[in-house]
Short mmCIF file of C-alpha atoms in Angstrom, two decimals:
data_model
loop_
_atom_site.label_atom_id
_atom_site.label_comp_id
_atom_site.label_asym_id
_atom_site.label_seq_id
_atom_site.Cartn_x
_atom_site.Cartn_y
_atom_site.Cartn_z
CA UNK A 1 0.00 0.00 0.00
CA UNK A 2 3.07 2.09 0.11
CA UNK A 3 2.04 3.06 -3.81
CA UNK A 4 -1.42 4.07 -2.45
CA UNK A 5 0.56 6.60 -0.48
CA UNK A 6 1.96 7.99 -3.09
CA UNK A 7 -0.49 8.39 -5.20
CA UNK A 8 -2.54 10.64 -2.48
CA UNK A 9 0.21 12.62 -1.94
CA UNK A 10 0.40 12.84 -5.69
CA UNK A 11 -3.39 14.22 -5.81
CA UNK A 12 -2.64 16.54 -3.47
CA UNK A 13 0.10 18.76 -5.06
CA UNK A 14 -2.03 18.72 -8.38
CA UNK A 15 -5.18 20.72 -6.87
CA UNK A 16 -5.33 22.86 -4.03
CA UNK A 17 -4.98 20.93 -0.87
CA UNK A 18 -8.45 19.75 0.67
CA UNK A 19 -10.10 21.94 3.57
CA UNK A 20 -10.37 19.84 6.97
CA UNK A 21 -13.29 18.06 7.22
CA UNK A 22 -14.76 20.14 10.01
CA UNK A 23 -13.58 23.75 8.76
CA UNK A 24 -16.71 26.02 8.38
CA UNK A 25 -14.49 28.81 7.48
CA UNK A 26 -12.86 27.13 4.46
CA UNK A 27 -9.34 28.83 5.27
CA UNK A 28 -6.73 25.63 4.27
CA UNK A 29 -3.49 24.66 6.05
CA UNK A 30 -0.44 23.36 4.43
CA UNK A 31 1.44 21.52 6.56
CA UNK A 32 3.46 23.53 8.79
CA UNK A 33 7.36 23.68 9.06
CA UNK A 34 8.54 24.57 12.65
CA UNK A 35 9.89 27.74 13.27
CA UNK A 36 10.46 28.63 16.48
CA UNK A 37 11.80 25.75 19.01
CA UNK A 38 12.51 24.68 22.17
CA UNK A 39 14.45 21.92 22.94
CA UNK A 40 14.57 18.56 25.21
CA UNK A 41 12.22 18.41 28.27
CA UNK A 42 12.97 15.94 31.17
CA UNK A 43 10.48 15.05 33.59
CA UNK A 44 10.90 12.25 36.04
CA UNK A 45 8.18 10.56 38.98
CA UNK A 46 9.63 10.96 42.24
CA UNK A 47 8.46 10.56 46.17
CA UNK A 48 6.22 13.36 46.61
CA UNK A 49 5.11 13.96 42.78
CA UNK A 50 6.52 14.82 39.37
CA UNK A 51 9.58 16.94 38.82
CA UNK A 52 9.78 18.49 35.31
CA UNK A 53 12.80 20.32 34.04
CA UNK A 54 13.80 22.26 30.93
CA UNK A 55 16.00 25.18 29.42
CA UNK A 56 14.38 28.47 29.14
CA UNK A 57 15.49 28.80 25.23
CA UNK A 58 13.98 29.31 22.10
CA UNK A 59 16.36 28.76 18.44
CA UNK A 60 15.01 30.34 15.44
CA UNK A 61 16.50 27.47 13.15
CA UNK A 62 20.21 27.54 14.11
CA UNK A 63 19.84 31.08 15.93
CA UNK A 64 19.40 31.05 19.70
CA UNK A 65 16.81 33.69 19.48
CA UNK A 66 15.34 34.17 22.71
CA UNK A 67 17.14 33.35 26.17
CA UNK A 68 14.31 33.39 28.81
CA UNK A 69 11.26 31.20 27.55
CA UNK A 70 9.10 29.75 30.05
CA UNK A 71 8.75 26.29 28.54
CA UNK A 72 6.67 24.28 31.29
CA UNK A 73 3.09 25.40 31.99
CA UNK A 74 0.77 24.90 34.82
CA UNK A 75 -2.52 23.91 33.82
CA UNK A 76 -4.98 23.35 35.81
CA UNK A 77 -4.68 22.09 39.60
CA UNK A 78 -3.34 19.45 38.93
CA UNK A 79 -0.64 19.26 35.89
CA UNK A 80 2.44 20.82 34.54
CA UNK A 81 2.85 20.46 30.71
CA UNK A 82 6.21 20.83 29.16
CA UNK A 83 6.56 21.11 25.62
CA UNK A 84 9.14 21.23 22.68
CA UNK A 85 9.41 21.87 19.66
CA UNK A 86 7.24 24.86 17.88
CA UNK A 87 6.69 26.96 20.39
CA UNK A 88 3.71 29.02 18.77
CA UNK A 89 1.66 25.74 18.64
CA UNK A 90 1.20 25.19 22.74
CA UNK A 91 -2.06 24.84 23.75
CA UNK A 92 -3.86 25.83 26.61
CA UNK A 93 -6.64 24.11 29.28
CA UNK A 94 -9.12 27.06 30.03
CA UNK A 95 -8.09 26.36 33.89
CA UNK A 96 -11.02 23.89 34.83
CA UNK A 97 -10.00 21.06 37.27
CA UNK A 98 -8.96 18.46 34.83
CA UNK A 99 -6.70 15.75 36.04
CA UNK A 100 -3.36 14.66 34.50
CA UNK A 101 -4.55 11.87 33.18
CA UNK A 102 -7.51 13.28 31.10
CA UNK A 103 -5.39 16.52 30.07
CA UNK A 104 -3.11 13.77 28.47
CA UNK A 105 -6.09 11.83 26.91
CA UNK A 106 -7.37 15.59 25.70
CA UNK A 107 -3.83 16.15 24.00
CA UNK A 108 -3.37 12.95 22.45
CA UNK A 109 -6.99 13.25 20.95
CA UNK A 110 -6.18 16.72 19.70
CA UNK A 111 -2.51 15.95 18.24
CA UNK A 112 -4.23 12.92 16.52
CA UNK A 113 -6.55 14.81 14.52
CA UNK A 114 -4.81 17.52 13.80
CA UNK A 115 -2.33 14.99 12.36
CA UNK A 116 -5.08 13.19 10.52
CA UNK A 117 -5.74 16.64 9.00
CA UNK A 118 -2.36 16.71 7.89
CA UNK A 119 -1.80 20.28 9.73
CA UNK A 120 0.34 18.63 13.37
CA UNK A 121 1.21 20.36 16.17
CA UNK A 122 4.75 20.32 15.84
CA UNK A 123 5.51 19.31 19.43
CA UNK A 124 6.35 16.56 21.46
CA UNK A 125 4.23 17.18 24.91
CA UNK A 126 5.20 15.97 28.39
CA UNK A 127 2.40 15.68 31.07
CA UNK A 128 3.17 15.34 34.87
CA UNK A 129 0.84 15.30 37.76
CA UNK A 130 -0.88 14.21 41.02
CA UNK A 131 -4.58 13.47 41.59
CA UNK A 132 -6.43 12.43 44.40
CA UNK A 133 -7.26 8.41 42.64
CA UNK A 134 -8.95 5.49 44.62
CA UNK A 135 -5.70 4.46 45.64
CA UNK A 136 -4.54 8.26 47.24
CA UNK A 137 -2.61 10.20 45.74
CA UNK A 138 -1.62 9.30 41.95
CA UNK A 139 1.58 10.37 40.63
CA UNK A 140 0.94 10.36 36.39
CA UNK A 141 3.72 11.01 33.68
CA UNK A 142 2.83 10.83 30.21
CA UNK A 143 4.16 12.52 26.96
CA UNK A 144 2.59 12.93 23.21
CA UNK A 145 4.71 13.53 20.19
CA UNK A 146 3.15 15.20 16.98
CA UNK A 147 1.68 12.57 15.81
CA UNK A 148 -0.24 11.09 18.16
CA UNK A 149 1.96 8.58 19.79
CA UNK A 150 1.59 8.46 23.61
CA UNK A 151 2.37 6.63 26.54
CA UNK A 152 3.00 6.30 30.22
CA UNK A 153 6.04 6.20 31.91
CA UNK A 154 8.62 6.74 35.03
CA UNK A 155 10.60 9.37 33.42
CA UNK A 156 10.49 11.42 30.00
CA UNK A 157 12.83 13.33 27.61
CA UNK A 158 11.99 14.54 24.27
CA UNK A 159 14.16 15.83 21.89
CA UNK A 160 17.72 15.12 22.73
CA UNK A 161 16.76 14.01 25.69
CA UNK A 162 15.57 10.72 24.30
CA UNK A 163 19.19 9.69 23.29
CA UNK A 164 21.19 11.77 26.40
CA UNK A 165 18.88 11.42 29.20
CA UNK A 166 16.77 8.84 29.12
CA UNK A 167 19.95 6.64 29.21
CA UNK A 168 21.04 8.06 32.51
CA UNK A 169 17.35 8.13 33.90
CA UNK A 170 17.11 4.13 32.89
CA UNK A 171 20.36 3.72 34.86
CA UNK A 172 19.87 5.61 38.41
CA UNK A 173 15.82 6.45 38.78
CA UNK A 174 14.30 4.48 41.34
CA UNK A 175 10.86 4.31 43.03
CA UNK A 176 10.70 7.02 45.72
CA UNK A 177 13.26 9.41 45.17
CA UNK A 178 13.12 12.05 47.25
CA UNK A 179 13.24 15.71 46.25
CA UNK A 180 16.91 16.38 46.40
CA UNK A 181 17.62 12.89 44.84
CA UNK A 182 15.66 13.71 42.13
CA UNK A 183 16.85 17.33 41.64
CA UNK A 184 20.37 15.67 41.64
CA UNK A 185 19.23 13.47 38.66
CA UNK A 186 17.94 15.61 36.48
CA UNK A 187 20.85 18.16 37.10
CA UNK A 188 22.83 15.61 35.65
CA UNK A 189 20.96 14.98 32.50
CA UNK A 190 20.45 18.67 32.39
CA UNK A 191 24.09 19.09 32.57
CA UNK A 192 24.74 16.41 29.82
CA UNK A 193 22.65 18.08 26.91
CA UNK A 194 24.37 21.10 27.84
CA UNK A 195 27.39 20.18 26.88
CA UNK A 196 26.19 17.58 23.72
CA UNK A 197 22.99 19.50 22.58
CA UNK A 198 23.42 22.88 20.27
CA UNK A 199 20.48 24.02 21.02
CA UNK A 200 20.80 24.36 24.73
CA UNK A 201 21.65 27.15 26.67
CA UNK A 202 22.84 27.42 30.65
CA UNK A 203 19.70 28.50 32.11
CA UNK A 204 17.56 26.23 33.25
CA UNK A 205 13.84 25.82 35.25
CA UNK A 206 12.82 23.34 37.20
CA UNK A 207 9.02 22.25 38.17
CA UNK A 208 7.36 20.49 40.78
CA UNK A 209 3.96 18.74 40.96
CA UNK A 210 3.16 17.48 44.16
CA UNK A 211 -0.29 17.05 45.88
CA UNK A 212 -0.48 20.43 47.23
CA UNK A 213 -0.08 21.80 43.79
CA UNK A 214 2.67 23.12 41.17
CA UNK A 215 6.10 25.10 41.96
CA UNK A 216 7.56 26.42 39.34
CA UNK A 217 10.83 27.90 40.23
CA UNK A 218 13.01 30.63 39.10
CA UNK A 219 15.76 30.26 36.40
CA UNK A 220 19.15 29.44 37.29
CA UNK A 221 22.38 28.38 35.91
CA UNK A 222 24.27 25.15 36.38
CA UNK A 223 28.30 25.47 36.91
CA UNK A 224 29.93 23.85 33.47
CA UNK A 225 33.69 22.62 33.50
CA UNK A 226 35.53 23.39 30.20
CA UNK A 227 38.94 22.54 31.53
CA UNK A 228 39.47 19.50 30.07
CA UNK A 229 42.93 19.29 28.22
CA UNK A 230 41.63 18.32 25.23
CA UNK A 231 40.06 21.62 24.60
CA UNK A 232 43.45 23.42 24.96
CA UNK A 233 45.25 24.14 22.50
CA UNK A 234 42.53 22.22 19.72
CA UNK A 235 44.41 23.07 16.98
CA UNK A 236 47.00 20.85 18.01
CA UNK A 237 47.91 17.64 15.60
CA UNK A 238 45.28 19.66 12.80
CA UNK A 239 45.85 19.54 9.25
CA UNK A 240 46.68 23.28 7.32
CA UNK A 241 47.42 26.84 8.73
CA UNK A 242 44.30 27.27 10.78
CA UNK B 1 11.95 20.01 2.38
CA UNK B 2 10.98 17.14 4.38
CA UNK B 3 7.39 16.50 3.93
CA UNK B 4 5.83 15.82 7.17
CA UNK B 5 5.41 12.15 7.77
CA UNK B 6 2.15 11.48 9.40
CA UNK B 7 3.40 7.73 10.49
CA UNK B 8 5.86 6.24 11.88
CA UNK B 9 6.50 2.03 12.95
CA UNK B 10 6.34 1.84 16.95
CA UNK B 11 7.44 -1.75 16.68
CA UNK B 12 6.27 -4.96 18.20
CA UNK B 13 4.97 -8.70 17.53
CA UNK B 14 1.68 -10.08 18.28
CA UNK B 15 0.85 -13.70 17.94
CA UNK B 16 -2.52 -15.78 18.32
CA UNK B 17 -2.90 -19.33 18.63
CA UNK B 18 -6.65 -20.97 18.41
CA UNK B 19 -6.99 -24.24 20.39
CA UNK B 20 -10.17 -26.60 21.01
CA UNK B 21 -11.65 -24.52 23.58
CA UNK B 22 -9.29 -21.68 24.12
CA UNK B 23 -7.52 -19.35 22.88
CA UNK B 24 -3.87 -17.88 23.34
CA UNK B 25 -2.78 -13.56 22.28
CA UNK B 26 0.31 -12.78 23.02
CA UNK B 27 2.17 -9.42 22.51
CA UNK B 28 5.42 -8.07 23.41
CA UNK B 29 5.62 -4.51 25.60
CA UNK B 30 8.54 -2.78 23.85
CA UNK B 31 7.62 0.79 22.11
CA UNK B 32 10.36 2.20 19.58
CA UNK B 33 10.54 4.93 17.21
CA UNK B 34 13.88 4.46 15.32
CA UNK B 35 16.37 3.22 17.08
CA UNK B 36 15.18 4.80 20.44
CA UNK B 37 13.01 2.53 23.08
CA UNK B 38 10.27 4.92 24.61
CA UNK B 39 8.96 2.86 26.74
CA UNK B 40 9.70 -1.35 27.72
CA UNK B 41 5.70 -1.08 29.92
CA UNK B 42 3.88 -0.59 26.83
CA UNK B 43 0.64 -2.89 26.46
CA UNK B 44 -0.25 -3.74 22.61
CA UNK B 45 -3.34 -5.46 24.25
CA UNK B 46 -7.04 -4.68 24.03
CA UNK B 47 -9.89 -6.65 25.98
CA UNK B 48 -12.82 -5.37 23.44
CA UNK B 49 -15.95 -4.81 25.73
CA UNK B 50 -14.31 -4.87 29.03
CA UNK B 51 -14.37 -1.74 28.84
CA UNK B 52 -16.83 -0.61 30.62
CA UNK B 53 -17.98 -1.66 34.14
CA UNK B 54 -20.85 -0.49 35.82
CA UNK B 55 -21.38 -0.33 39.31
CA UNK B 56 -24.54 -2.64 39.74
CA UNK B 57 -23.62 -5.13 37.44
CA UNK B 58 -20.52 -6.59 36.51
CA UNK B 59 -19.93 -7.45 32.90
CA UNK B 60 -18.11 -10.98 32.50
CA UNK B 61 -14.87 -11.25 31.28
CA UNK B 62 -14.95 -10.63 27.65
CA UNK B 63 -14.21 -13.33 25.03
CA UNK B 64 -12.48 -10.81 22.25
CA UNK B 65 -9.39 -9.91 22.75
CA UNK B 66 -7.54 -8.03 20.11
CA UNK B 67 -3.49 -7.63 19.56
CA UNK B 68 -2.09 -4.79 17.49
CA UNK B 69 1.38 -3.60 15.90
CA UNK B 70 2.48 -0.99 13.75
CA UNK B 71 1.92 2.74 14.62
CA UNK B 72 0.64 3.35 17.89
CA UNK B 73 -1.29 6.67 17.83
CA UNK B 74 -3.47 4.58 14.64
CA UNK B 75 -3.52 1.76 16.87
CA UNK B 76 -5.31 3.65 20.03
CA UNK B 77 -7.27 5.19 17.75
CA UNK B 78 -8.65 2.28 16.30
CA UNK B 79 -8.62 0.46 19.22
CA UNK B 80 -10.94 2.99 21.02
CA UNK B 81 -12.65 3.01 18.06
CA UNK B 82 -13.99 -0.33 17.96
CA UNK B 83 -14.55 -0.62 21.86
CA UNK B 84 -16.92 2.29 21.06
CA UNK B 85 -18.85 0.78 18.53
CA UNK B 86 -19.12 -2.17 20.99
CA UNK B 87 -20.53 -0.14 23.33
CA UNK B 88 -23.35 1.02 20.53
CA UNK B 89 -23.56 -2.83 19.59
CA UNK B 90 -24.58 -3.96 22.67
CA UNK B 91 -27.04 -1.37 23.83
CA UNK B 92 -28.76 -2.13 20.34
CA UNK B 93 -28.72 -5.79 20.72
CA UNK B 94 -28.93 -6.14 24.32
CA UNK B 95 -26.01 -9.15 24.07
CA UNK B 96 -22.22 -8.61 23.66
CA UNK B 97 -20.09 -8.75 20.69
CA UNK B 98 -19.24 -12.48 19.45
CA UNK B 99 -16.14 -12.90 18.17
CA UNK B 100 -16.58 -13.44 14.37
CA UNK B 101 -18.82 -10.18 14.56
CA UNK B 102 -16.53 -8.52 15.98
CA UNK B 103 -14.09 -9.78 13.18
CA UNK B 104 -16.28 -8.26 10.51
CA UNK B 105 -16.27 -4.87 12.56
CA UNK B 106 -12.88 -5.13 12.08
CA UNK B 107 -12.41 -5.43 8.94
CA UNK B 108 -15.00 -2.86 7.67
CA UNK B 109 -13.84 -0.20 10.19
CA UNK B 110 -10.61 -0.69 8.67
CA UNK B 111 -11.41 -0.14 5.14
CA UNK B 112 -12.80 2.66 5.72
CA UNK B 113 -9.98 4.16 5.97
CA UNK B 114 -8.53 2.68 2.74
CA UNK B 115 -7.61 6.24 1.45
CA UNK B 116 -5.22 7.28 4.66
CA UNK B 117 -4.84 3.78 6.52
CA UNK B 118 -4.68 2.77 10.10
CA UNK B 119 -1.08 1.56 10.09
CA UNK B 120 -1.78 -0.92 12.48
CA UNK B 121 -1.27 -4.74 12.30
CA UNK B 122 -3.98 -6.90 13.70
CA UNK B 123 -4.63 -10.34 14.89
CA UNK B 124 -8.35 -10.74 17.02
CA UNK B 125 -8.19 -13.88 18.73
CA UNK B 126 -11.30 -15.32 20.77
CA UNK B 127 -13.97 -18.07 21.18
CA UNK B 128 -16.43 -18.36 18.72
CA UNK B 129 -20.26 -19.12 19.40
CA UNK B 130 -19.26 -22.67 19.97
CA UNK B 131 -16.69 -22.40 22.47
CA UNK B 132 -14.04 -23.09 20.09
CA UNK B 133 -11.27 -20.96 19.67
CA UNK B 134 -10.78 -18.70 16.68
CA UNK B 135 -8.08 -16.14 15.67
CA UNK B 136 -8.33 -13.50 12.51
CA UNK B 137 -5.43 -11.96 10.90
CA UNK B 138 -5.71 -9.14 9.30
CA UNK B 139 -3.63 -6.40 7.09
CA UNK B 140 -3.76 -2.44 7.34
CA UNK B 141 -6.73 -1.51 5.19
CA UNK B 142 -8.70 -4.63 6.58
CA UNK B 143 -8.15 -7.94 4.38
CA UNK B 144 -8.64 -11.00 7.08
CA UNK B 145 -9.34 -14.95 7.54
CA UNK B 146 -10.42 -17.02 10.05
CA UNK B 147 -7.10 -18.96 10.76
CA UNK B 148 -5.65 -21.74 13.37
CA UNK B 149 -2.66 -19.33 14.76
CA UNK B 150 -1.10 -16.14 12.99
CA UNK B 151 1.52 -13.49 14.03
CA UNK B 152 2.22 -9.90 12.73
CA UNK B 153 4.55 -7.38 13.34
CA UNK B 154 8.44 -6.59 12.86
CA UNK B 155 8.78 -10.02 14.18
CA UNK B 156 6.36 -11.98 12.49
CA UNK B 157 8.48 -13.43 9.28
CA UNK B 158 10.48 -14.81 12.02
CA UNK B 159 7.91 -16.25 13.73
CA UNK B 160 5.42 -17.57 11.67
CA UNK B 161 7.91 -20.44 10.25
CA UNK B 162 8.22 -21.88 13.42
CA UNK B 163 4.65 -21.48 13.96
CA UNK B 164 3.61 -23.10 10.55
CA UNK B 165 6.15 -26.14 11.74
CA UNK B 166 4.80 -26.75 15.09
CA UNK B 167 1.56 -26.65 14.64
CA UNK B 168 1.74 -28.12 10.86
CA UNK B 169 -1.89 -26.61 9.85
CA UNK B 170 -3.59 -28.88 7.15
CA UNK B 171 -3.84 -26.61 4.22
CA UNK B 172 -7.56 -25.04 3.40
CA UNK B 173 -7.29 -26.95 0.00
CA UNK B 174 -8.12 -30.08 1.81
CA UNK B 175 -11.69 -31.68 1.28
CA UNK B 176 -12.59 -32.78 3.78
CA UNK B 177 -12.17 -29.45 5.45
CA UNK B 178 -9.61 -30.30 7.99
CA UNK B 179 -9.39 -28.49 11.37
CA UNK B 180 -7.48 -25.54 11.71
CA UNK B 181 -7.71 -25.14 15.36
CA UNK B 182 -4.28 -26.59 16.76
CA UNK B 183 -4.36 -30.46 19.05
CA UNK B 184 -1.88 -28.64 21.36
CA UNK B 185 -3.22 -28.29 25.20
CA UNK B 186 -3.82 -24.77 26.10
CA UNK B 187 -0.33 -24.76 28.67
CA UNK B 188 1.82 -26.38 25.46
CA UNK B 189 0.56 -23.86 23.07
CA UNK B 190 1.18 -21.30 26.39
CA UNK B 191 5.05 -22.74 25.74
CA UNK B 192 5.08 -22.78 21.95
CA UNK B 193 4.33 -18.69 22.24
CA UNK B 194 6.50 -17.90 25.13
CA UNK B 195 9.60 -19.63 22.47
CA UNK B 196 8.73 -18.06 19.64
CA UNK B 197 9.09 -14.69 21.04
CA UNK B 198 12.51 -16.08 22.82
CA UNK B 199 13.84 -16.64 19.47
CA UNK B 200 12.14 -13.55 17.79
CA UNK B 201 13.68 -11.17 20.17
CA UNK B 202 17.28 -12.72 19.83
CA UNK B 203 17.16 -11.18 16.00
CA UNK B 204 14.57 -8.65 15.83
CA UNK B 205 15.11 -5.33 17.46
CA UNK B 206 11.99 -3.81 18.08
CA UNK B 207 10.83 -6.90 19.93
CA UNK B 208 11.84 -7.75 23.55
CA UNK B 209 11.73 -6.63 27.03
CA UNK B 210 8.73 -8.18 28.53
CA UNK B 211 5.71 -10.43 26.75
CA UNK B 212 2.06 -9.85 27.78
CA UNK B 213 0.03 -13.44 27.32
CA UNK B 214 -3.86 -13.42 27.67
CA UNK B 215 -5.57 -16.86 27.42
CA UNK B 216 -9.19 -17.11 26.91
CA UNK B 217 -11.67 -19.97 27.46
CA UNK B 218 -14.55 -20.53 28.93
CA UNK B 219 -13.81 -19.80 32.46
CA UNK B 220 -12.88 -15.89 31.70
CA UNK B 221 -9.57 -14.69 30.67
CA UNK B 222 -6.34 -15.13 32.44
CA UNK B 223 -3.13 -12.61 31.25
CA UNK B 224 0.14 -13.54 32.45
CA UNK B 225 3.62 -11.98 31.92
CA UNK B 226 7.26 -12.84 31.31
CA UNK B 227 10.16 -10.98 31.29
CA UNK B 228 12.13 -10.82 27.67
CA UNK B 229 15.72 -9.83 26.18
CA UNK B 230 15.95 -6.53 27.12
CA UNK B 231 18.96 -5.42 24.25
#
């Protein structure tokens, strides 16, 4: 059926692209390229809650364009929602008490169809939260990429994170972490896609979801070591006159 | 520039073996994208019609079960899909899906989507109106049979050999119409499944970490799960 694929995407170019179904307004949508970004988001379940983390910067393709983006949201009472990638496409709960769990069903139902429509959300979404469940309190962690995949888990990372962090978080997250622990974790992983992701800069925020509610705290910088001898002298042993 | 791609293969084998008077669906729990694991907890499962419990009356374990593979946003979709039109089914028809109905569900709800596919990979497996067990196989835009045992997936060319060996099904050529439904006891054809996804995740890398096995007969369903290769 791969040739059926082709063949719609054929039909498509030829004629103007069709309206979505449920448009009354007739105003198309091409897909959409990202233009701003944000990078990786981390989140992780610990004792008390969920602890979400992420840089506060924006790239306008290879630009760092803006330095002091508040990337993780809360919604609700009972959610955080981090996001990356285009940062024009977040979308917002209109502050009723929804629990993480539904606000996670909610997005994955609304990045499905917009990518049935062919016109995504360009973002990969990470959920965290506590609600009051038959079992006391619920910690929940979810996250939902652009096209509708989801899923439930200990700890997240988009982006980056998915091939820096998530490594690290496999290795040393346990049940029950307790705050600090769990700060000290995702320092670490913070601290990694620093130094290995372009895109990153060194200011960071951290947020908490616990039963009483959300924290989010203020920016701050993690120390970075660029001693290593390797980076002296680089041109060392290169090739030419540079 | 990069067109957007509106799917992507999340990976995974699912397997169904029909017996005399059960019937065995096994899937493993590892979600990919690329070369990246998301997540090693990740159920490919669906109990069709369990859905829904109400508080006066329970509903009895349900005798549909349906495994999935492919791309997992289609595959939620279409799995809460069908549980929906369950729902509808059975407050039209006061009785429950049976499995062969459910079967045809399947595979109309499936082509109608012919034009922009649900990229999933199905195999329903169940007890039919006799108490015999059945399994359907199906492809993405809703092509199926009524067969003895099927698999599908990333894994399933590695599977189905052994499965076509071990439980040598006559062929449907045969007049008299021989049995498809495998001799095997329900805890041997338990085994058979548990080794072919030993051997499947030894050489297929979107399938390991930890196999989810329901068995249904007429007592209810039972799910059961074993740890897997986890490289």
């Amino acid at each position: 059926w791969q040739q059926a694929m082709g063949s719609h995407t054929a039909g498509g170019s030829q004629a103007p692209p069709p309206p979505p179904a449920a448009a009354g307004g007739g105003e198309t949508q091409r897909t959409q390229y990202p233009y701003v970004t944000g990078t990786s988001v981390i989140a992780l379940k610990y004792k008390d809650g969920v602890i979400m983390a992420c840089d506060t910067g924006a790239s306008y393709g290879s630009t760092l364009r803006y330095k002091s983006v508040e990337r993780i949201k809360a919604v609700g009472k009972h959610s955080l929602i981090g996001a990356s990638g285009d940062l024009s496409d977040h979308m917002w709960d209109d502050g009723n008490s929804l629990g993480p769990k539904e606000i996670h069903s909610y997005l994955t139902r609304v990045m499905y169809n917009r990518r049935n429509k062919f016109d995504p959300l360009w973002n990969s979404l990470v959920l965290g939260g506590v609600k009051k469940g038959p079992k006391g309190d619920e910690k929940y962690l979810g996250m939902v990429n652009m096209i509708g995949t989801h899923f439930e888990e200990n700890h997240i990372a988009t982006g980056f994170g998915n091939h820096l962090a998530i490594p690290i978080l496999r290795a040393e997250w346990h049940e029950d972490m307790t705050f600090e622990e769990a700060v000290k974790l995702v320092e670490k992983c913070l601290l990694v896609l620093l130094y290995r992701d372009r895109s990153s800069i060194n200011k960071f925020q951290i947020a908490k979801i616990t039963a009483e509610g959300s924290t989010i705290y203020p920016p701050y910088s993690l120390k970075t070591y660029w001693g290593f001898s390797h980076f002296e002298n680089p041109a060392q042993g290169a090739v030419g006159s540079w | 520039m990069a067109r957007f791609d509106p799917y992507e293969n999340n990976g995974g084998t699912c397997v169904a073996v029909a017996g005399a008077d059960y019937c065995v669906v096994a899937a493993d729990t590892r979600l990919s994208v690329g070369y990246s694991i998301l997540s090693r907890d990740h159920s490919k499962i669906a109990q069709l019609g369990s859905v829904l419990k109400f508080d006066v009356q329970q509903f009895r374990a349900e005798k549909c079960v349906l495994a999935s593979s492919g791309f997992q946003g289609d595959i939620k979709a279409l799995q809460k899909n069908l549980a929906a039109k369950e729902l509808v089914y059975e407050h039209n028809h006061n009785k429950k899906m049976s499995c062969p109905a459910m079967a045809q569900l399947l595979s109309n709800t499936l082509y109608y989507k012919r034009f922009f596919p649900y990229y999933a990979f199905n195999v329903l497996g169940g007890l039919d109106s006799q108490g015999k067990g059945c399994v359907f196989t199906y492809d993405a835009v809703g092509s199926y049979e009524r067969t003895g045992y099927s698999a599908q997936g990333t894994g399933a060319a590695l599977m189905m050999p052994v499965l076509d060996n071990q439980l040598k099904s006559p062929s449907p050529l045969l007049l008299p119409a021989r049995d498809a439904v495998t001799p095997l006891s329900e805890s041997e054809a338990v085994d058979l499944v548990k080794d072919v996804f030993a051997s499947a995740t030894e050489r297929d890398i979107y399938t390991g970490d930890r196999l989810e096995i329901v068995v249904i007969n007429s007592s209810g369903t039972h799910r059961e799960c074993i740890e897997l290769r986890k490289d």
